[in-house]
Amino acid sequence: MSAPEPTLASALPAQTWINRFARLGDAFHASPPVQPLPQPVWVARSPQAAQWLGADPDTLFSDHALQVFAGNTQVPGMHAVATVYSGHQFGVWAGQLGDGRALLLGELATPHLHDTPSVEVQLKGAGRTPFSRMGDGRAVLRSSIREFLASEAMHALGIPTTRALCVVGSPQPVYREAAETAAVVTRLAPSFIRFGHFEHFSHHGLHDELRQLTDFVLDHFYPHCRTQANPVAAMLGEVAERTAAMVALWQSVGFCHGVMNTDNMSILGLTIDYGPFQFMDGFDPAHICNHSDSQGRYAFSRQPSVAYWNLMALGQALLPLIGDSDAAIAALDRFKTAYPAHFEAAMARKLGFGTPPPQGPLRECINSLLHLLAAERMDYTVFWRRLTDFARTGQTTELLDHVVDRGGMESWLLSFSELHAQFGQGPDASLMARTNPRFVLRNYMAQQAIERAETGDFSVVNDLLKVLAAPYDEHPAQAEWAHSAPDWAAQISLSCSS
Ligand code: AMP
Ligand code: MG
């Protein structure tokens, strides 16, 4: 007798689904019907994400799970809902936005994790919901691959992010600028609650629901704020702090989000909703990665101030509960000190300082370097690895041979070495090798994975996952992914269409 086929229920038993968000009540969500996706196939699976859930990847990714993660069937214990939220898009109030194509399957208890008691499992692209507006509820293979790889890459870089468990593809046509095919990403996060969830209830004057949602987030994610004089203001301050830490890390690795609307801001300070994002190639503070962003509102160097603007929108939404606008402003002000502190700490590590030097000289070192990199349009990721090699070997050839302004680079290297001599024992090359990634998900890499996947060959997606899940390692067989982007990469155009 053969062993029974594994089911998702054997990997994730019914009692582990706790579904606390779903129990908040009908004001917060709706349950759309199952909308079958024909002929689902595995495009990619993240063993690391499966292990994070506490599941064995071999057991988890069964044929039965393929149907569940395609959105075709549900298992006992799940309570699938689409949540309601609104938000500001490009600085303008846009009303109700979502969940237009996301379906929260349920919330798993994760007693094995020290950093979160539970994880939400969400499908993106599972079909229409009552909140879909004009959309078809679907996501295309292209954008699903980008979101999957970026989520796992950011996690491996130590940047707070939602995660991705798998991508399921289907031959079902989906129409964007051209006909494409459908896919579903299974995303994981302690919570997918966004600033826009609070804005939704506040805008409509639904203060009881606003209170209920805020209590939910306070109880589950910010319980220590309960002991403060104004718990909601304390929570706002912590969200400001977490958002500052997240954006500081984005800036340190050259990550451009592309669509920092308030509905794409997580209440837990996680990077969320990967659309036209980009890891910059040549360093350019004014870089705009989203072709739909004609004004450059979300240009790279504007990300910290946009994050603050978004926090103000959240503060405005929470004001009926905070009561006192001075307390709200004080909470928001935490961003102004937290952001530079986190950014400088991240840059100090990249520069090989185990203990950061005094702020003045550190700022001068960072600013003069970024000025030089911008003038040279130097490949950002490659530069930091070359600097790491310089720290290890003392050889300047690789750094000087690739710049026009050799004198400028020489004098910066001199000041860098002097700063280390003054405040330490020289750059810590091993810290730099653990801080400056060799591999980031450049647009052209994602593009190659997508083009192959569109022919039914998912090998590049999976090769990239292996490299990006360990981005500081050498991976000699994949060394070409560590180089600057080829010239054709400049032609890649990214919009909000996904
Ligand atoms: P985004 O700018 O990608 O975050 O999208 C804004 C909102 O539009 C999200 O809240 C989605 O719920 C919704 N949306 C995007 N694409 C679709 C789609 N194809 N069908 C339904 N809703 C969508
Ligand atoms: Mg979004």
mmCIF file of C-alpha atoms in Angstrom, residues 286-459:
data_model
loop_
_atom_site.group_PDB
_atom_site.id
_atom_site.type_symbol
_atom_site.label_atom_id
_atom_site.label_comp_id
_atom_site.label_asym_id
_atom_site.label_seq_id
_atom_site.Cartn_x
_atom_site.Cartn_y
_atom_site.Cartn_z
ATOM 1 C CA ALA A 286 17.497 61.771 -8.342
ATOM 2 C CA HIS A 287 16.788 58.335 -9.788
ATOM 3 C CA ILE A 288 13.097 57.617 -10.505
ATOM 4 C CA CYS A 289 12.430 53.921 -11.017
ATOM 5 C CA ASN A 290 8.697 54.167 -11.740
ATOM 6 C CA HIS A 291 7.841 55.493 -15.193
ATOM 7 C CA SER A 292 4.341 56.385 -13.959
ATOM 8 C CA ASP A 293 5.967 58.831 -11.472
ATOM 9 C CA SER A 294 6.344 61.782 -13.836
ATOM 10 C CA GLN A 295 6.997 64.318 -11.037
ATOM 11 C CA GLY A 296 9.631 62.188 -9.299
ATOM 12 C CA ARG A 297 7.678 62.218 -6.038
ATOM 13 C CA TYR A 298 9.219 58.849 -5.192
ATOM 14 C CA ALA A 299 12.739 59.537 -6.482
ATOM 15 C CA PHE A 300 15.469 57.751 -4.512
ATOM 16 C CA SER A 301 16.630 60.713 -2.425
ATOM 17 C CA ARG A 302 13.041 61.718 -1.582
ATOM 18 C CA GLN A 303 12.177 58.411 0.079
ATOM 19 C CA PRO A 304 12.979 59.541 3.649
ATOM 20 C CA SER A 305 10.878 62.721 3.361
ATOM 21 C CA VAL A 306 8.036 60.814 1.691
ATOM 22 C CA ALA A 307 8.116 58.291 4.540
ATOM 23 C CA TYR A 308 7.705 61.211 6.943
ATOM 24 C CA TRP A 309 4.822 62.620 4.868
ATOM 25 C CA ASN A 310 3.157 59.204 5.007
ATOM 26 C CA LEU A 311 3.652 59.040 8.772
ATOM 27 C CA MET A 312 1.925 62.420 9.040
ATOM 28 C CA ALA A 313 -1.042 60.951 7.136
ATOM 29 C CA LEU A 314 -1.093 58.094 9.640
ATOM 30 C CA GLY A 315 -0.835 60.574 12.522
ATOM 31 C CA GLN A 316 -3.751 62.516 11.070
ATOM 32 C CA ALA A 317 -5.800 59.309 10.847
ATOM 33 C CA LEU A 318 -4.991 58.393 14.463
ATOM 34 C CA LEU A 319 -5.616 61.900 15.836
ATOM 35 C CA PRO A 320 -9.184 61.140 17.003
ATOM 36 C CA LEU A 321 -7.679 58.477 19.277
ATOM 37 C CA ILE A 322 -4.542 60.376 20.308
ATOM 38 C CA GLY A 323 -6.659 63.401 21.189
ATOM 39 C CA ASP A 324 -3.764 65.799 21.573
ATOM 40 C CA SER A 325 -2.025 67.103 18.453
ATOM 41 C CA ASP A 326 1.145 67.984 20.407
ATOM 42 C CA ALA A 327 1.473 64.332 21.431
ATOM 43 C CA ALA A 328 1.019 63.264 17.796
ATOM 44 C CA ILE A 329 3.657 65.754 16.599
ATOM 45 C CA ALA A 330 6.090 64.630 19.290
ATOM 46 C CA ALA A 331 5.598 61.007 18.196
ATOM 47 C CA LEU A 332 6.189 61.910 14.541
ATOM 48 C CA ASP A 333 9.291 63.876 15.495
ATOM 49 C CA ARG A 334 10.927 60.591 16.435
ATOM 50 C CA PHE A 335 11.400 60.012 12.714
ATOM 51 C CA LYS A 336 13.598 63.115 12.451
ATOM 52 C CA THR A 337 16.167 61.789 14.902
ATOM 53 C CA ALA A 338 15.743 58.080 14.136
ATOM 54 C CA TYR A 339 16.259 58.332 10.384
ATOM 55 C CA PRO A 340 19.736 59.944 10.400
ATOM 56 C CA ALA A 341 20.801 57.751 13.317
ATOM 57 C CA HIS A 342 19.818 54.549 11.499
ATOM 58 C CA PHE A 343 21.240 55.724 8.191
ATOM 59 C CA GLU A 344 24.582 56.733 9.667
ATOM 60 C CA ALA A 345 24.818 53.492 11.642
ATOM 61 C CA ALA A 346 24.154 51.460 8.480
ATOM 62 C CA MET A 347 26.685 53.468 6.471
ATOM 63 C CA ALA A 348 29.274 53.195 9.260
ATOM 64 C CA ARG A 349 29.008 49.399 9.034
ATOM 65 C CA LYS A 350 29.370 49.537 5.256
ATOM 66 C CA LEU A 351 32.488 51.656 5.770
ATOM 67 C CA GLY A 352 33.926 49.008 8.083
ATOM 68 C CA PHE A 353 33.477 50.771 11.431
ATOM 69 C CA GLY A 354 32.687 48.264 14.182
ATOM 70 C CA THR A 355 32.074 51.304 16.417
ATOM 71 C CA PRO A 356 30.921 54.417 14.554
ATOM 72 C CA PRO A 357 33.279 57.417 14.688
ATOM 73 C CA PRO A 358 31.924 60.796 15.904
ATOM 74 C CA GLN A 359 28.957 62.061 13.923
ATOM 75 C CA GLY A 360 30.603 65.102 12.318
ATOM 76 C CA PRO A 361 33.533 63.307 10.642
ATOM 77 C CA LEU A 362 31.313 60.308 9.773
ATOM 78 C CA ARG A 363 28.771 62.546 8.023
ATOM 79 C CA GLU A 364 31.553 64.291 6.141
ATOM 80 C CA CYS A 365 32.959 60.931 5.022
ATOM 81 C CA ILE A 366 29.543 59.653 3.867
ATOM 82 C CA ASN A 367 28.516 62.866 2.126
ATOM 83 C CA SER A 368 31.774 63.329 0.251
ATOM 84 C CA LEU A 369 31.620 59.708 -0.884
ATOM 85 C CA LEU A 370 28.011 59.904 -2.085
ATOM 86 C CA HIS A 371 28.841 63.113 -3.930
ATOM 87 C CA LEU A 372 31.693 61.380 -5.707
ATOM 88 C CA LEU A 373 29.637 58.272 -6.531
ATOM 89 C CA ALA A 374 26.846 60.449 -7.947
ATOM 90 C CA ALA A 375 29.243 62.493 -10.091
ATOM 91 C CA GLU A 376 30.706 59.249 -11.453
ATOM 92 C CA ARG A 377 27.330 57.441 -11.706
ATOM 93 C CA MET A 378 29.350 54.656 -10.110
ATOM 94 C CA ASP A 379 27.689 51.256 -9.830
ATOM 95 C CA TYR A 380 26.573 51.383 -6.203
ATOM 96 C CA THR A 381 26.780 47.683 -5.284
ATOM 97 C CA VAL A 382 30.026 47.084 -7.145
ATOM 98 C CA PHE A 383 31.657 50.115 -5.502
ATOM 99 C CA TRP A 384 31.063 48.782 -1.995
ATOM 100 C CA ARG A 385 32.518 45.392 -2.841
ATOM 101 C CA ARG A 386 35.585 47.093 -4.324
ATOM 102 C CA LEU A 387 35.931 49.121 -1.150
ATOM 103 C CA THR A 388 35.679 45.875 0.828
ATOM 104 C CA ASP A 389 38.500 44.425 -1.290
ATOM 105 C CA PHE A 390 40.539 47.579 -0.674
ATOM 106 C CA ALA A 391 39.997 47.146 3.082
ATOM 107 C CA ARG A 392 41.280 43.570 2.818
ATOM 108 C CA THR A 393 44.238 44.090 0.476
ATOM 109 C CA GLY A 394 45.126 47.779 0.567
ATOM 110 C CA GLN A 395 45.088 47.739 -3.270
ATOM 111 C CA THR A 396 43.519 50.809 -4.846
ATOM 112 C CA THR A 397 43.764 49.762 -8.517
ATOM 113 C CA GLU A 398 40.182 48.463 -8.875
ATOM 114 C CA LEU A 399 38.771 51.596 -7.269
ATOM 115 C CA LEU A 400 40.875 54.082 -9.216
ATOM 116 C CA ASP A 401 40.723 52.397 -12.619
ATOM 117 C CA HIS A 402 36.966 52.776 -12.859
ATOM 118 C CA VAL A 403 36.642 56.487 -12.093
ATOM 119 C CA VAL A 404 37.104 59.592 -14.188
ATOM 120 C CA ASP A 405 38.029 61.727 -11.178
ATOM 121 C CA ARG A 406 41.010 59.687 -9.932
ATOM 122 C CA GLY A 407 42.219 62.577 -7.796
ATOM 123 C CA GLY A 408 38.835 62.875 -6.111
ATOM 124 C CA MET A 409 38.724 59.158 -5.342
ATOM 125 C CA GLU A 410 42.330 59.134 -4.100
ATOM 126 C CA SER A 411 41.684 61.985 -1.742
ATOM 127 C CA TRP A 412 38.470 60.362 -0.471
ATOM 128 C CA LEU A 413 40.336 57.085 0.150
ATOM 129 C CA LEU A 414 42.976 59.013 2.053
ATOM 130 C CA SER A 415 40.390 60.681 4.271
ATOM 131 C CA PHE A 416 38.633 57.320 4.747
ATOM 132 C CA SER A 417 41.914 55.710 5.869
ATOM 133 C CA GLU A 418 42.703 58.662 8.149
ATOM 134 C CA LEU A 419 39.271 58.451 9.774
ATOM 135 C CA HIS A 420 39.900 54.791 10.522
ATOM 136 C CA ALA A 421 43.402 55.531 11.812
ATOM 137 C CA GLN A 422 42.011 58.222 14.083
ATOM 138 C CA PHE A 423 39.042 56.305 15.493
ATOM 139 C CA GLY A 424 39.823 52.615 15.181
ATOM 140 C CA GLN A 425 42.201 49.972 13.991
ATOM 141 C CA GLY A 426 41.555 50.214 10.287
ATOM 142 C CA PRO A 427 38.478 49.117 8.330
ATOM 143 C CA ASP A 428 37.010 45.791 9.436
ATOM 144 C CA ALA A 429 37.044 43.934 6.102
ATOM 145 C CA SER A 430 35.064 41.009 7.442
ATOM 146 C CA LEU A 431 32.295 43.319 8.717
ATOM 147 C CA MET A 432 32.294 45.002 5.303
ATOM 148 C CA ALA A 433 31.994 41.645 3.527
ATOM 149 C CA ARG A 434 28.971 40.829 5.718
ATOM 150 C CA THR A 435 27.407 44.256 5.164
ATOM 151 C CA ASN A 436 28.036 45.038 1.504
ATOM 152 C CA PRO A 437 26.146 42.535 -0.651
ATOM 153 C CA ARG A 438 27.798 41.004 -3.674
ATOM 154 C CA PHE A 439 24.391 40.281 -5.211
ATOM 155 C CA VAL A 440 21.279 42.437 -5.364
ATOM 156 C CA LEU A 441 18.233 41.915 -7.584
ATOM 157 C CA ARG A 442 19.047 44.235 -10.446
ATOM 158 C CA ASN A 443 16.306 44.895 -13.000
ATOM 159 C CA TYR A 444 18.111 43.068 -15.761
ATOM 160 C CA MET A 445 18.460 39.945 -13.612
ATOM 161 C CA ALA A 446 14.735 39.894 -12.864
ATOM 162 C CA GLN A 447 14.103 40.569 -16.560
ATOM 163 C CA GLN A 448 16.143 37.534 -17.635
ATOM 164 C CA ALA A 449 14.340 35.332 -15.119
ATOM 165 C CA ILE A 450 10.984 36.629 -16.392
ATOM 166 C CA GLU A 451 11.772 36.165 -20.078
ATOM 167 C CA ARG A 452 12.805 32.556 -19.461
ATOM 168 C CA ALA A 453 9.817 31.925 -17.204
ATOM 169 C CA GLU A 454 7.469 33.189 -19.907
ATOM 170 C CA THR A 455 8.711 30.254 -22.033
ATOM 171 C CA GLY A 456 7.950 27.833 -19.191
ATOM 172 C CA ASP A 457 11.550 27.558 -17.953
ATOM 173 C CA PHE A 458 11.779 28.598 -14.299
ATOM 174 C CA SER A 459 15.458 27.731 -13.820
#
